[in-house]
Coordinates of C-alpha atoms in Angstrom, one line a residue:
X1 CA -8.2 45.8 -42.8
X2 CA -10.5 43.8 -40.4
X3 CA -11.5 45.7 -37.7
X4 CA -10.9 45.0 -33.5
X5 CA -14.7 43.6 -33.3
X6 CA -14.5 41.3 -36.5
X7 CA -11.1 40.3 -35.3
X8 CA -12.3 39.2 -31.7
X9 CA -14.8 37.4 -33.0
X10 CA -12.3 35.3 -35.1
X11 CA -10.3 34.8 -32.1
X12 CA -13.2 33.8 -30.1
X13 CA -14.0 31.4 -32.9
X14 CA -10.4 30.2 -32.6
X15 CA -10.4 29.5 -29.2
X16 CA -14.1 27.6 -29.3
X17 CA -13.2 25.3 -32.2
X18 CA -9.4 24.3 -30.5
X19 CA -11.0 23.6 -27.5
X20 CA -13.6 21.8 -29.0
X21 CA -10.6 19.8 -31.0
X22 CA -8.3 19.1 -27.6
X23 CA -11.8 18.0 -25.9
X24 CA -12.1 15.7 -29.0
X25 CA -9.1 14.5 -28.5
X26 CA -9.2 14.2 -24.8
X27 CA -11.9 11.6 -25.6
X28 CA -10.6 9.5 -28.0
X29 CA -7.9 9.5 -25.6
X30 CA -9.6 8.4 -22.6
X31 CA -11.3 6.2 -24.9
X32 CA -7.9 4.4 -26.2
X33 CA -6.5 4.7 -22.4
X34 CA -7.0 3.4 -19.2
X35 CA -9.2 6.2 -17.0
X36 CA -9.5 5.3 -13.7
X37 CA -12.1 6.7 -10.7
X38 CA -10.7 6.7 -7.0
X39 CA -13.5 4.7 -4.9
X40 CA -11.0 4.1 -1.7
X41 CA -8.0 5.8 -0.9
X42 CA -6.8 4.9 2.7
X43 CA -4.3 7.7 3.7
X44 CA -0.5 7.2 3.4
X45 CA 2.9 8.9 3.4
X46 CA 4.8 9.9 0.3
X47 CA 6.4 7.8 -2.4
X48 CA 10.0 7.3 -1.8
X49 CA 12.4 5.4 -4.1
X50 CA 14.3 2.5 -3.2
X51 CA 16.8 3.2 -6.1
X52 CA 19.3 0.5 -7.0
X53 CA 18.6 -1.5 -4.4
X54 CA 17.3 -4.6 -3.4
X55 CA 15.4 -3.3 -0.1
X56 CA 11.6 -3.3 -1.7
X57 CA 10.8 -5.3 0.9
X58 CA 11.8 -2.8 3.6
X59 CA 10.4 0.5 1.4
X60 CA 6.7 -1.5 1.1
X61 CA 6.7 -2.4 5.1
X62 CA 8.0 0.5 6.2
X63 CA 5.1 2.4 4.3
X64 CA 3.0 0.1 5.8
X65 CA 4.1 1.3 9.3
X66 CA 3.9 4.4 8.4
X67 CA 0.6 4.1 7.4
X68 CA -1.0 2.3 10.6
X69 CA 0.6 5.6 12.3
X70 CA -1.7 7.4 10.4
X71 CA -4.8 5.2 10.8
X72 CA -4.0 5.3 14.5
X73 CA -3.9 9.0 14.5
X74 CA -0.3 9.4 15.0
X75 CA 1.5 12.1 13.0
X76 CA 3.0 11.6 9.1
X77 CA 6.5 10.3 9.8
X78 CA 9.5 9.0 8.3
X79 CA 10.9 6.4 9.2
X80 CA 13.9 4.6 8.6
X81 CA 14.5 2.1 5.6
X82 CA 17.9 1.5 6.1
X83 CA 18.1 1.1 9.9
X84 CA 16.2 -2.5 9.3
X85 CA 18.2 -3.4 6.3
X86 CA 21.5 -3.3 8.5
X87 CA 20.1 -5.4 11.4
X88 CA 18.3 -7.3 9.1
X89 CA 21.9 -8.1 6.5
X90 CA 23.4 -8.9 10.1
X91 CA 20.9 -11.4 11.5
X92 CA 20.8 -13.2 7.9
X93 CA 24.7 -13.2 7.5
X94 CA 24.8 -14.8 11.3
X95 CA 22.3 -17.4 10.1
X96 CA 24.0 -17.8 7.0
X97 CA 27.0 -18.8 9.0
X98 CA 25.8 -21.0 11.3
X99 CA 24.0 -22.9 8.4
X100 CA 28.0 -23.5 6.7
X101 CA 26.4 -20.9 3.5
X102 CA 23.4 -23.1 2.8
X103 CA 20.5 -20.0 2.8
X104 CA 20.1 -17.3 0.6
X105 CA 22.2 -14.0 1.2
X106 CA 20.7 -11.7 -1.1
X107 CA 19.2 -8.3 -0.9
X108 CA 16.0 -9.5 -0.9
X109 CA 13.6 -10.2 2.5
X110 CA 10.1 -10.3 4.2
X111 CA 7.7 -8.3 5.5
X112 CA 8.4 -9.9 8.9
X113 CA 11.8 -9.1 8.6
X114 CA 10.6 -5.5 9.3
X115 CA 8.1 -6.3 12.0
X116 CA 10.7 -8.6 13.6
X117 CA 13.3 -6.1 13.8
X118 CA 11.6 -3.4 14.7
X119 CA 10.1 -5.3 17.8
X120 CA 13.6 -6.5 18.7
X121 CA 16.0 -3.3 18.2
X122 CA 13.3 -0.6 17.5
X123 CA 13.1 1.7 14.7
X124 CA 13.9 5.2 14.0
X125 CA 13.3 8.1 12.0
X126 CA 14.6 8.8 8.0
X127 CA 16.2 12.0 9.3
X128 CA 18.3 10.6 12.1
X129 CA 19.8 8.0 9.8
X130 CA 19.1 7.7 6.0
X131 CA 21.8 4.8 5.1
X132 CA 23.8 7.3 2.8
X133 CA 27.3 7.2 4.0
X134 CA 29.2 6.0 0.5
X135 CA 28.7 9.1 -1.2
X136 CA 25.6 8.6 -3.3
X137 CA 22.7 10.7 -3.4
X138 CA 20.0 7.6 -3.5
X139 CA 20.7 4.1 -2.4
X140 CA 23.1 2.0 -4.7
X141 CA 24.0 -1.8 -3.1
X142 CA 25.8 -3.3 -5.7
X143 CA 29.2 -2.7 -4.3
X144 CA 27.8 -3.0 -0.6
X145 CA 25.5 -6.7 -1.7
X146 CA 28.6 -7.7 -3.2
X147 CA 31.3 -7.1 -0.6
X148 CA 28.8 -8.8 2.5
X149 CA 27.9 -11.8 0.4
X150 CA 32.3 -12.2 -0.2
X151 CA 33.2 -11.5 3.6
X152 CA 30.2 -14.4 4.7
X153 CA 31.8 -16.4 2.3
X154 CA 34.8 -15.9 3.3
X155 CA 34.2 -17.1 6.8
X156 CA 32.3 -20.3 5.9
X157 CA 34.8 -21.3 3.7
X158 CA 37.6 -20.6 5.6
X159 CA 40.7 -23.4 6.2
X160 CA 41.5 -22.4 9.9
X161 CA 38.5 -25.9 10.8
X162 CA 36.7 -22.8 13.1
X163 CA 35.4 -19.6 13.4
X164 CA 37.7 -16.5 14.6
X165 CA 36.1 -14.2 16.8
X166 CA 36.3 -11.4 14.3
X167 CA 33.8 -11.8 12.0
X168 CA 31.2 -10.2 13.2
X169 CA 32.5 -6.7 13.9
X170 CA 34.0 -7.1 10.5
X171 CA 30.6 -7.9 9.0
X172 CA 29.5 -4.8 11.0
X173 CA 32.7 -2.4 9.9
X174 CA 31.5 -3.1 6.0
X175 CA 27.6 -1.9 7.0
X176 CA 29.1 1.1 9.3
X177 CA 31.0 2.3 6.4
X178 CA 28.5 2.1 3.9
X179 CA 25.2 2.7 5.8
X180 CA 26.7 4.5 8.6
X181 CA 27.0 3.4 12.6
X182 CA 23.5 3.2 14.4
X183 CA 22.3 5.6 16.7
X184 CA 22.0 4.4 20.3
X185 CA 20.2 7.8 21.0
X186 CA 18.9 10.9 19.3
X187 CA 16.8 13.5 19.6
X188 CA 13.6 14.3 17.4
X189 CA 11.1 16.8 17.6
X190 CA 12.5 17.8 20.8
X191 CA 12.7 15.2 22.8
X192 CA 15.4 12.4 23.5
X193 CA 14.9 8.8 22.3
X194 CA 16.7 5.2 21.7
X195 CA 15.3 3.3 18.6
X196 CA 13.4 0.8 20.9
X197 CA 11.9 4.1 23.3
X198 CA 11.4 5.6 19.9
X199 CA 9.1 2.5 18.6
X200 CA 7.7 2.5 21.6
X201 CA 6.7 5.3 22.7
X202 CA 6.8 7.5 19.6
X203 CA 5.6 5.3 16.6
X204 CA 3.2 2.7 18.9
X205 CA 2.7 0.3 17.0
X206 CA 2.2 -3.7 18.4
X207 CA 4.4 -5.8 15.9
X208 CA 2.9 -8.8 17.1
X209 CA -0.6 -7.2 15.6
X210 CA 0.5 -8.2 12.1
X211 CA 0.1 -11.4 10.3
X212 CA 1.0 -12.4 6.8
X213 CA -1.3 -14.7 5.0
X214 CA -1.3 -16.7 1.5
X215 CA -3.4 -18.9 -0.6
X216 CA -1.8 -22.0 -2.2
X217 CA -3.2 -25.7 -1.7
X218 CA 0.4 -27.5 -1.0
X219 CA -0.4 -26.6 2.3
X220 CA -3.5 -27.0 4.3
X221 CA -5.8 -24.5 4.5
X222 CA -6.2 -22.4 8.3
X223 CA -3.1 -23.3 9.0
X224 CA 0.3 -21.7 9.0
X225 CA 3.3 -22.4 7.0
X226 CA 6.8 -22.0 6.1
X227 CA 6.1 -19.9 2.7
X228 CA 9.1 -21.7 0.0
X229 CA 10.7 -18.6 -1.4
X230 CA 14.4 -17.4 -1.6
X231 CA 14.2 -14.5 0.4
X232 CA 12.1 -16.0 3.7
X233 CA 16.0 -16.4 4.8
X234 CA 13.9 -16.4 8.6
X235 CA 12.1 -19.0 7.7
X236 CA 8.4 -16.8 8.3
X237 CA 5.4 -18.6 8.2
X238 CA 2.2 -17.5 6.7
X239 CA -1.6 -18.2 7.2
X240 CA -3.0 -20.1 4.7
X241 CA -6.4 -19.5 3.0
X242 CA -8.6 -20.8 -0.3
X243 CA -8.5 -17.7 -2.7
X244 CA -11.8 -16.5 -2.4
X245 CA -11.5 -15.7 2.0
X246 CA -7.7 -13.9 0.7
X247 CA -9.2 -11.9 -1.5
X248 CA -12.0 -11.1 1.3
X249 CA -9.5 -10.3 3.6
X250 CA -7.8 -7.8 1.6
X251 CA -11.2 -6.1 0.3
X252 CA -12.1 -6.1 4.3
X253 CA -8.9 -4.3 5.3
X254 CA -9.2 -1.7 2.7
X255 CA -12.9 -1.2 3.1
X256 CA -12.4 -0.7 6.8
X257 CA -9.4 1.8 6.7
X258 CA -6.4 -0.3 6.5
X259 CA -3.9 -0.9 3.9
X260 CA -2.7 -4.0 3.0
X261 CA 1.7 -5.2 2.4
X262 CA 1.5 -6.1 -0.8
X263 CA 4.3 -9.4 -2.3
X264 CA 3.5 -10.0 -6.0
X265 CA 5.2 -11.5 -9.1
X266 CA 5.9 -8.4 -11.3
X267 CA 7.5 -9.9 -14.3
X268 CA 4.4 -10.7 -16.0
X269 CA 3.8 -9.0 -19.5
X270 CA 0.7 -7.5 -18.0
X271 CA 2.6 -5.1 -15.5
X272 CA 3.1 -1.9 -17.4
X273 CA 3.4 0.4 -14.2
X274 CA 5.4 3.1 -15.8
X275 CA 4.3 3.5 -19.3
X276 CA 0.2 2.6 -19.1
X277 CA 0.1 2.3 -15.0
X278 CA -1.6 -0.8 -14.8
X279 CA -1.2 -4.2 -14.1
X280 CA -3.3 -6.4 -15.7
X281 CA -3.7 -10.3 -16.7
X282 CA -5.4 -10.0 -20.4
X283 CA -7.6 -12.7 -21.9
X284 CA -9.8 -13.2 -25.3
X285 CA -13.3 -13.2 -24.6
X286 CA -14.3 -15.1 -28.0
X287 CA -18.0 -15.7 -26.9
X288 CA -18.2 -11.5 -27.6
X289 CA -16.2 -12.0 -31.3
X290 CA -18.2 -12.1 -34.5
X291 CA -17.2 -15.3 -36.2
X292 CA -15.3 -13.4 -38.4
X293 CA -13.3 -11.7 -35.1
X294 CA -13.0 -15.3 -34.3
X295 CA -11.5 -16.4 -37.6
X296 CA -9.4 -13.3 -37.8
X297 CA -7.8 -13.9 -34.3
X298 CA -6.9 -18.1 -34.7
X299 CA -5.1 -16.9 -38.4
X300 CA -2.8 -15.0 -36.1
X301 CA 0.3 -16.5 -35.5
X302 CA 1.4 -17.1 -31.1
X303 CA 4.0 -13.8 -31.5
X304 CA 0.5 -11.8 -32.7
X305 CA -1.4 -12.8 -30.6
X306 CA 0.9 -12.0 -28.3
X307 CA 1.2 -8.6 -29.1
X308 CA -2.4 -8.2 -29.7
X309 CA -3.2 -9.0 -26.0
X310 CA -0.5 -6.7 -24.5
X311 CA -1.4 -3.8 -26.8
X312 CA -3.2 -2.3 -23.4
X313 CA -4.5 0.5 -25.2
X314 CA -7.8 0.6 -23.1
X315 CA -9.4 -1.9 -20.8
X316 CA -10.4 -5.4 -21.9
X317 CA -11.3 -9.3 -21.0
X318 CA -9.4 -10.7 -18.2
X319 CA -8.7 -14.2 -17.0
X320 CA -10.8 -15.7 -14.6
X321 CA -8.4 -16.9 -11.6
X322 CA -8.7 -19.8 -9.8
X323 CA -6.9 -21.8 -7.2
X324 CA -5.3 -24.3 -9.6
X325 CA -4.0 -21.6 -12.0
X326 CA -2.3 -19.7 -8.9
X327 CA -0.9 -23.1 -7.6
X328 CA 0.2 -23.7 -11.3
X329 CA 2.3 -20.4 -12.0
X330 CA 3.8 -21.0 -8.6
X331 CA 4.9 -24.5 -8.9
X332 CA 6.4 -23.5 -12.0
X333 CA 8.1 -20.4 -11.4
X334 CA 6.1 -18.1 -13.4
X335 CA 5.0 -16.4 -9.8
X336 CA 8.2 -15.4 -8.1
X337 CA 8.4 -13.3 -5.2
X338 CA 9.8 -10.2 -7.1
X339 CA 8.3 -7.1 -5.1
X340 CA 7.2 -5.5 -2.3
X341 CA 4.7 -3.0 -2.5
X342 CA 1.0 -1.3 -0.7
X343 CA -1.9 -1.2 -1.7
X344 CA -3.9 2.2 -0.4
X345 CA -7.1 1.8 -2.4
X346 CA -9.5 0.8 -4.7
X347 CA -10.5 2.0 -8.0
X348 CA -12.3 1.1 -11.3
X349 CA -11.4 2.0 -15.0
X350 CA -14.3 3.5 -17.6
X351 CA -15.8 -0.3 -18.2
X352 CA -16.5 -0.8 -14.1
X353 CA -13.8 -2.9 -13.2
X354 CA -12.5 -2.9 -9.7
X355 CA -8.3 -2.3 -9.7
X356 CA -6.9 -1.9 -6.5
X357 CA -4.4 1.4 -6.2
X358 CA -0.8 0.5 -5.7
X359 CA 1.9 2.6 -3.6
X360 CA 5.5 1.4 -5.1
X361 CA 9.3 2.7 -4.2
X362 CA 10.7 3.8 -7.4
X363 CA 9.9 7.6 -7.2
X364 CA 7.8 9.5 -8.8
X365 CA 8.3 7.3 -11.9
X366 CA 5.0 7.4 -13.6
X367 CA 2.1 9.5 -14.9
X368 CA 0.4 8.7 -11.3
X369 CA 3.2 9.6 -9.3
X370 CA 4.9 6.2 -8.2
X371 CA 1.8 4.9 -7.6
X372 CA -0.4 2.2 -10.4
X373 CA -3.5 0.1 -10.5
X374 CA -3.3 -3.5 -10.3
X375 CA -6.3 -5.0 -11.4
X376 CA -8.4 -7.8 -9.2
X377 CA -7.1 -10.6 -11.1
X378 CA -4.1 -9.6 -11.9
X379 CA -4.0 -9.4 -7.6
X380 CA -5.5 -12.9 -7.3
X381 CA -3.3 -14.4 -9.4
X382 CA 0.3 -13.0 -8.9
X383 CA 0.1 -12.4 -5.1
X384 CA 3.0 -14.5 -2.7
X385 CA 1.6 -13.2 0.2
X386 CA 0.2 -10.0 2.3
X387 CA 0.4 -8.5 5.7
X388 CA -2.3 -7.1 7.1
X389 CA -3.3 -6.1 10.8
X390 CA -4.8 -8.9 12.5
X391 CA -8.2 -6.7 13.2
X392 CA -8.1 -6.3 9.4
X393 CA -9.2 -9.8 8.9
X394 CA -13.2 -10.7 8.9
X395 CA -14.7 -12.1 12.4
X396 CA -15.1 -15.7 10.6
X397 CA -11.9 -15.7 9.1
X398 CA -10.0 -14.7 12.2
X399 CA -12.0 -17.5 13.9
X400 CA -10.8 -20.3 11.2
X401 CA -7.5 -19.4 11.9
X402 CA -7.6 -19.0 15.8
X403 CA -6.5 -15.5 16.0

C-alpha cells in the first residue's frame, strides 16, 4: 500500500500537471479568441433589457442620461423607459394623422425623441412607472405596436370626410391600458415631485446640451440636416462632419469622460455580440499571404471565403473605411438604422487594436454581461449617427459648426 507521504506527493503532482494542462489550454484559448484589455471605461448604470420590444432607441438614451447624471455627480438612477415611449407613440400617432398616414408608425425612434420629451413633459424614475401593466414580466409590444398602428389607421382612413373628437383619448386609453396612466406626481426618495420638477430639479440635466452628429457627403459638411431614415418620424436634424472629425469627436468624448449615443447598422455578418462579443468588419490582408496562402485563398469558392472571413476565431485584417464606402452601404441599404446603443469605453484585443466597449439592452446576454466590443472600423463604417454633449466635441470642431 502506498503510504500518506508518497500519496501526497502524487496528489501534488496531480494538481501541478492539471493546472499546468488548464493553463495550457487557457492559452491556446486566448490565442484562438478574442482577449480584450479595458483602456477607458466611463462610468454607467446597469444593463437593462429592452426585451421584445422595439424601444432601443429609448433603452440607449435613457442610459445615456443616466450616465451624464453620473458624470455630473448626481446619484445612479433609474429612470424611466417607458414614460418617453408613451408620449413619444402619442406625438408620432398625432403627426401621423395630420400627415393623412404618410410617416412611419413603428416602434422604432431617435435619440432626440428622448431629449425632446424629456424637455417638454419631464421624465421620471423606473420605479414610479415601469410600463408593465399587460401582465408580462419584461416588455412585449407586439400586441400593443399592432393595436396603435390599427386605431391611427383607423382614423385616417375613416369615411365620416373629418376627424371625430375622440381619437385622441382613444389613442391614449390603448397606452393607459398597456403601459399604465402617467403620474402627474410622486414621491421618491422622500420628497414630492411632477415629472418636469423631477427632470428638473432631480435629474439636471440641459436637453438643449445634446447634439447628434453624422458623416455622409449627400449633405454638406458643418452643416445640419434632416437625417433620411424611417424612424426620424420628427424629422431631427443632424450635424454633419467628414469621417475622420466624427471619429475625433467620439474619441474626444470618451477620452474626456463622456459617453457617446451610439445608432449603428447591426445586421452585418461581422456583429457577433452574443456568441464572440465583437463587432467587427473582416478583410484579407494578401500583401501578409505566402503566394501559396494567396493561391489557396482565390481557389476558394465566394460561400468559403465567406465563411473563412467570419470564422472570428481570434483577431485579424480589417477594412480600411473611407467616406465613399460609408456613403456606398448607406445609399444602398446595407447600413440601416437598426440599433440604439452606448458606448462607455475603449479597449484593444491581444494584437493592439483599439475596439470601443459597447453598453446594449438585451440583458445580461453574453459572456461580458450585455455589454461587447465594436471595433474602430466596424464603428466608422456602420454608424447612422451619435449624440454626444455639446462640450464633448473638440474646440475646432465646435467652432466649424457654430456651437
Amino acid at each position: 500500500m502506498m503510504n500518506l507521504k508518497k500519496f501526497g506527493i502524487l496528489m501534488l503532482n496531480i494538481v501541478v500537471l492539471g493546472s499546468v494542462a488548464w493553463a495550457q489550454e487557457d492559452s491556446i484559448m486566448v490565442e484562438k479568441g478574442y482577449h480584450f484589455t479595458d483602456t477607458k471605461e466611463l462610468p454607467y448604470t446597469p444593463v437593462k433589457n429592452q426585451n421584445r420590444s422595439g424601444t432601443c432607441w429609448s433603452f440607449s438614451t435613457i442610459g445615456f442620461l443616466e450616465a451624464e447624471m453620473l458624470r455630473t455627480g448626481k446619484p445612479k438612477t433609474d429612470l424611466s423607459e417607458m414614460f418617453i415611449v408613451w408620449h413619444t407613440y402619442m406625438q408620432k400617432a398625432i403627426k401621423y394623422v395630420r400627415l393623412h398616414g404618410h410617416l412611419n408608425f413603428a416602434a422604432g425612434g431617435a435619440f432626440h425623441d428622448v431629449t425632446e420629451m424629456v424637455k417638454h413633459y419631464g421624465i421620471v424614475p423606473e420605479s414610479v412607472y415601469d410600463g408593465l401593466h399587460y401582465g408580462e414580466e419584461n416588455h412585449v409590444h407586439a400586441e400593443l405596436d399592432k393595436m396603435l398602428k390599427e386605431q391611427v389607421n383607423a382614423v385616417v382612413e375613416n369615411g365620416n370626410k373629418k376627424l371625430s373628437s375622440a381619437w385622441v383619448e382613444s389613442l391614449k386609453g390603448t397606452l393607459n391600458a398597456y403601459l399604465g396612466e402617467l403620474p402627474n406626481h410622486f414621491k421618491y426618495e422622500g420628497k414630492n415631485y411632477t415629472p418636469q420638477s423631477f427632470a428638473s430639479d432631480f435629474v439636471g440635466l440641459n436637453m438643449d446640451d445634446y447634439v447628434e452628429l453624422s458623416s455622409f457627403t449627400h449633405h454638406p459638411f458643418y452643416e445640419r440636416f434632416v437625417i433620411e431614415i424611417p424612424d426620424n418620424w420628427m424629422w431631427g436634424e443632424v450635424y454633419n462632419l467628414p469621417l475622420d472629425e466624427f471619429m475625433a469627436v467620439i474619441d474626444n468624448s470618451i477620452e474626456n469622460g463622456y459617453t457617446v449615443a451610439w445608432g449603428a447598422d447591426v445586421s452585418e455578418r461581422g456583429f457577433s455580440s452574443s456568441r464572440q462579443g465583437v463587432a467587427i468588419v473582416p478583410d484579407v490582408d494578401m500583401e501578409e499571404m505566402s503566394d501559396a496562402e494567396i493561391a489557396k485563398w482565390e481557389s476558394l469558392t465566394d460561400k468559403e471565403k465567406d465563411l473563412e472571413l467570419y470564422r472570428m476565431d481570434k483577431p485579424g485584417v480589417e477594412k480600411e473605411i473611407t467616406q465613399v464606402m460609408r456613403q456606398v452601404a448607406f445609399d444602398g441599404y446595407e447600413t440601416t438604422d437598426d440599433h440604439g446603443m452606448l458606448l462607455v469605453g475603449t479597449a484593444k484585443d491581444q494584437n493592439g487594436n483599439l475596439y470601443y466597449k459597447v453598453k446594449n439592452s438585451w440583458g445580461s446576454y453574453n459572456k461580458f454581461d450585455g455589454l461587447f466590443y465594436a471595433s474602430k472600423p466596424y464603428v466608422e463604417y456602420k454608424t447612422i449617427s451619435i449624440m454626444v454633449h455639446k462640450d464633448a466635441i473638440p474646440k475646432d470642431i465646435r467652432t466649424k459648426l457654430g456651437l
